[in-house]
CSV table of C-alpha atoms in Angstrom, one decimal:
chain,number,residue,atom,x,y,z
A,211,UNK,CA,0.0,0.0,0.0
A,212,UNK,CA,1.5,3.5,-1.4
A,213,UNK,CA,0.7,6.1,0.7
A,214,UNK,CA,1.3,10.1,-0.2
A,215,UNK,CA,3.5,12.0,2.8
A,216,UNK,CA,4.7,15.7,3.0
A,217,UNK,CA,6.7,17.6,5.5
A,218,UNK,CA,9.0,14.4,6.7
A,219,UNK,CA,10.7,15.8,9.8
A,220,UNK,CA,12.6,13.7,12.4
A,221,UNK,CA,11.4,14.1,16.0
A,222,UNK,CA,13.0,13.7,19.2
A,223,UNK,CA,12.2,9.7,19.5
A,224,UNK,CA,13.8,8.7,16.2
A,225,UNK,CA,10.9,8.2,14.6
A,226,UNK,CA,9.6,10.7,11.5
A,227,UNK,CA,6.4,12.9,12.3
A,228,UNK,CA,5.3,13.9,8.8
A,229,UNK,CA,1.2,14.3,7.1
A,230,UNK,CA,-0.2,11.3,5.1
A,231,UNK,CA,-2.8,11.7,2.5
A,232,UNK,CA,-5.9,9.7,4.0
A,233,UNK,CA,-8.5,8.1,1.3
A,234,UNK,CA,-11.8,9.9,3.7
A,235,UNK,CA,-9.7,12.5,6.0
A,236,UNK,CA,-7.2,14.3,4.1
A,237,UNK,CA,-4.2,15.2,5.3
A,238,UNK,CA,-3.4,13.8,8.4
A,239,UNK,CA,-0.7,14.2,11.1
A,240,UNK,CA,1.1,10.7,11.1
A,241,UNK,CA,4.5,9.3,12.8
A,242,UNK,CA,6.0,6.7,11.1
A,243,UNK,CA,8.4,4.2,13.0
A,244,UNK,CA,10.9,1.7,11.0
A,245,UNK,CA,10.2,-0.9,14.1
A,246,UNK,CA,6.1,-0.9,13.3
A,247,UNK,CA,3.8,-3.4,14.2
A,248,UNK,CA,2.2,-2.3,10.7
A,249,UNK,CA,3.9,-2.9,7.3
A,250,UNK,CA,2.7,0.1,6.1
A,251,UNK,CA,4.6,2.0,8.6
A,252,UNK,CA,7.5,1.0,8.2
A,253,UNK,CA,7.2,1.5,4.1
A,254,UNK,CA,6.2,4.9,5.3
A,255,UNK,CA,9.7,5.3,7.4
A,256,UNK,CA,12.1,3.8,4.7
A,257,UNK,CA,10.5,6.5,2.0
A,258,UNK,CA,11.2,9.7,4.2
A,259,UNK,CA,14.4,8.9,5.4
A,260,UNK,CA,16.1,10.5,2.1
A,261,UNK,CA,14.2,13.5,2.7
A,262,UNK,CA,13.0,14.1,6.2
A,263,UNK,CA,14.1,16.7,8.0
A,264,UNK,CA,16.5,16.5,10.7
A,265,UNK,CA,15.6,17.2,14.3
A,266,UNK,CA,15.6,20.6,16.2
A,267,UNK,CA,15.2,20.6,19.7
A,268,UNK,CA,13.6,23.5,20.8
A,269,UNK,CA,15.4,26.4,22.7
A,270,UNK,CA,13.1,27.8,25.6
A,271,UNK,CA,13.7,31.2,27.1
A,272,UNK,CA,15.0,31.2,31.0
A,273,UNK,CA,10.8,32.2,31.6
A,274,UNK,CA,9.9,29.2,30.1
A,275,UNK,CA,12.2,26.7,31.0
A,276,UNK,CA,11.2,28.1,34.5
A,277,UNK,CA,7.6,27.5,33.8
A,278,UNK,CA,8.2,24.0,33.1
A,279,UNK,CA,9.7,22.9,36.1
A,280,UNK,CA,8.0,20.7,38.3
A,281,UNK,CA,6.4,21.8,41.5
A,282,UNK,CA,8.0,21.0,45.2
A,283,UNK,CA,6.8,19.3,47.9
A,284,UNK,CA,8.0,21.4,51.0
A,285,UNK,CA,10.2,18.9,51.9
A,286,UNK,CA,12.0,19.2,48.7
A,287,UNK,CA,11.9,22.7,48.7
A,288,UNK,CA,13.4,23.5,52.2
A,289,UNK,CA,16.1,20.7,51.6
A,290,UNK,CA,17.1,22.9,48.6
A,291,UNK,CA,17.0,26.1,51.0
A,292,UNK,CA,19.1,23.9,53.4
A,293,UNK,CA,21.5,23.0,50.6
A,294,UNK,CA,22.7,26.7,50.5
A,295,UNK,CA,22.1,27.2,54.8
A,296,UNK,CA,19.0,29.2,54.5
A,297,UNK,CA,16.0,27.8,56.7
A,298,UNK,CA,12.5,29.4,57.2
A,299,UNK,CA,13.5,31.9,60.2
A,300,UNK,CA,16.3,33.4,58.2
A,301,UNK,CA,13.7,34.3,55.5
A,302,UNK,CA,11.5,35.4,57.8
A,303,UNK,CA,13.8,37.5,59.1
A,304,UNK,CA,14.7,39.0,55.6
A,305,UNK,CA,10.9,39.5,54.5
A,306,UNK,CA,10.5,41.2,58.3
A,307,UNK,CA,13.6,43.1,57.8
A,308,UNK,CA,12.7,44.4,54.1
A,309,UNK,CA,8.8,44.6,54.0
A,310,UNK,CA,6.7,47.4,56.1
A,311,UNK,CA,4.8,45.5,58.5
A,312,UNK,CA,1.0,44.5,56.4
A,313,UNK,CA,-1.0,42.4,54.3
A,314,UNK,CA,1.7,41.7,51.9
A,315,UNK,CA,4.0,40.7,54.0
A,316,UNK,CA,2.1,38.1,56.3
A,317,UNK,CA,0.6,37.0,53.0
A,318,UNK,CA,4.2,36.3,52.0
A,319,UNK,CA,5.4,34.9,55.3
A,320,UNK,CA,2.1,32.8,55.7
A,321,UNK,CA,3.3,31.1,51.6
A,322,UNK,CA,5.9,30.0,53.3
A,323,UNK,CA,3.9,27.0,55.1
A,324,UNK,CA,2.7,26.2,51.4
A,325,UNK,CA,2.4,22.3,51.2
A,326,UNK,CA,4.1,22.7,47.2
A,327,UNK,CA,6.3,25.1,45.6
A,328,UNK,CA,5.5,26.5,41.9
A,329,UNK,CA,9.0,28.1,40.6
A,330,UNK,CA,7.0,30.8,38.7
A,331,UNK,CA,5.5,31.7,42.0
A,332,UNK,CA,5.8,35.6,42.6
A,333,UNK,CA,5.9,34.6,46.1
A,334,UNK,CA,9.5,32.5,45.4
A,335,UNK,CA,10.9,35.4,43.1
A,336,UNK,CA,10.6,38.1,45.9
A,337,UNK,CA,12.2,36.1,48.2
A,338,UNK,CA,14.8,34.6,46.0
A,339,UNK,CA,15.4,38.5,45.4
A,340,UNK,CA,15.5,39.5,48.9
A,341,UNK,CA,18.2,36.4,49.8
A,342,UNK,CA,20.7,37.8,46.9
A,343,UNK,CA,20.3,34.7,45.5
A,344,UNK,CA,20.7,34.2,41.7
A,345,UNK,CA,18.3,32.7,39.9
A,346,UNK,CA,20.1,30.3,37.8
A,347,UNK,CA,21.3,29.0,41.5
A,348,UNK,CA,17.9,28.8,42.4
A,349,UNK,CA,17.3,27.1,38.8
A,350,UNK,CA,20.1,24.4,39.9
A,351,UNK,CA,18.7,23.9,43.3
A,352,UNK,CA,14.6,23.2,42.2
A,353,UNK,CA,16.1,20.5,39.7
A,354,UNK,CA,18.2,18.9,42.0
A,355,UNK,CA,15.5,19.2,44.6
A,356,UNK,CA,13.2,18.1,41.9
A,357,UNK,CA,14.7,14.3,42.0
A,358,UNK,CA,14.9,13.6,45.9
């Protein structure tokens, strides 16, 4: 069985994403794999290997990367915090020592007991600000954090 393909384009898996020219649908989006159950795939993969596209991973701004991180569990994120000797009081301390005494800064304080840690989280910016501490270091620390 022939089938039509355009845009061949290697993806991250080794396999070719590409669009196949279905008999009822149209154009389809379709991934062939040359280790297919299905014969047809496979014919699919040995036809767009000549032509297909080689993969780009994609580049992500710092925001985005940042976005994409995984949440903490509190333990994970005051083990980080403990990694470079900060604990909750000298935070505390900081947001007490920098912030006039209000909403804001109990609000900010009271994130502290969070059960999970977001590293978008306006909340972990200010304080990461406040601490002097860089935000690729933080960006290091979440992802080590991130696997223990």
């Amino acid at each position: 069985m022939t089938m039509n393909f355009k845009a061949a384009t290697y993806n991250q898996y080794g396999t070719i994403d590409m669009e196949v020219e279905h008999p009822d649908f149209g154009w389809i989006p379709f991934t062939a794999s040359e280790t297919d159950s299905e014969d047809y795939c496979r014919e699919l993969f040995a036809a767009a290997v000549s032509t297909a596209l080689p993969y780009v991973a994609p580049v992500y701004t710092d925001e985005e990367r940042r976005a994409m991180m995984p949440a903490l569990s509190a333990r994970q994120f005051w083990m980080a915090a403990a990694n470079i000797d900060i604990d909750k009081d000298v935070i505390v301390s900081a947001i007490k020592a920098n912030m006039a005494d209000g909403v804001d800064r109990k609000m900010m304080i009271a994130e502290l007991e969070s059960g999970s840690f977001e590293r978008t989280n306006p909340t972990i910016i200010d304080v990461m600000e406040l601490m002097s501490i860089p935000a690729a270091q933080v960006d290091d620390l979440w992802i080590w954090a991130a696997g223990i």
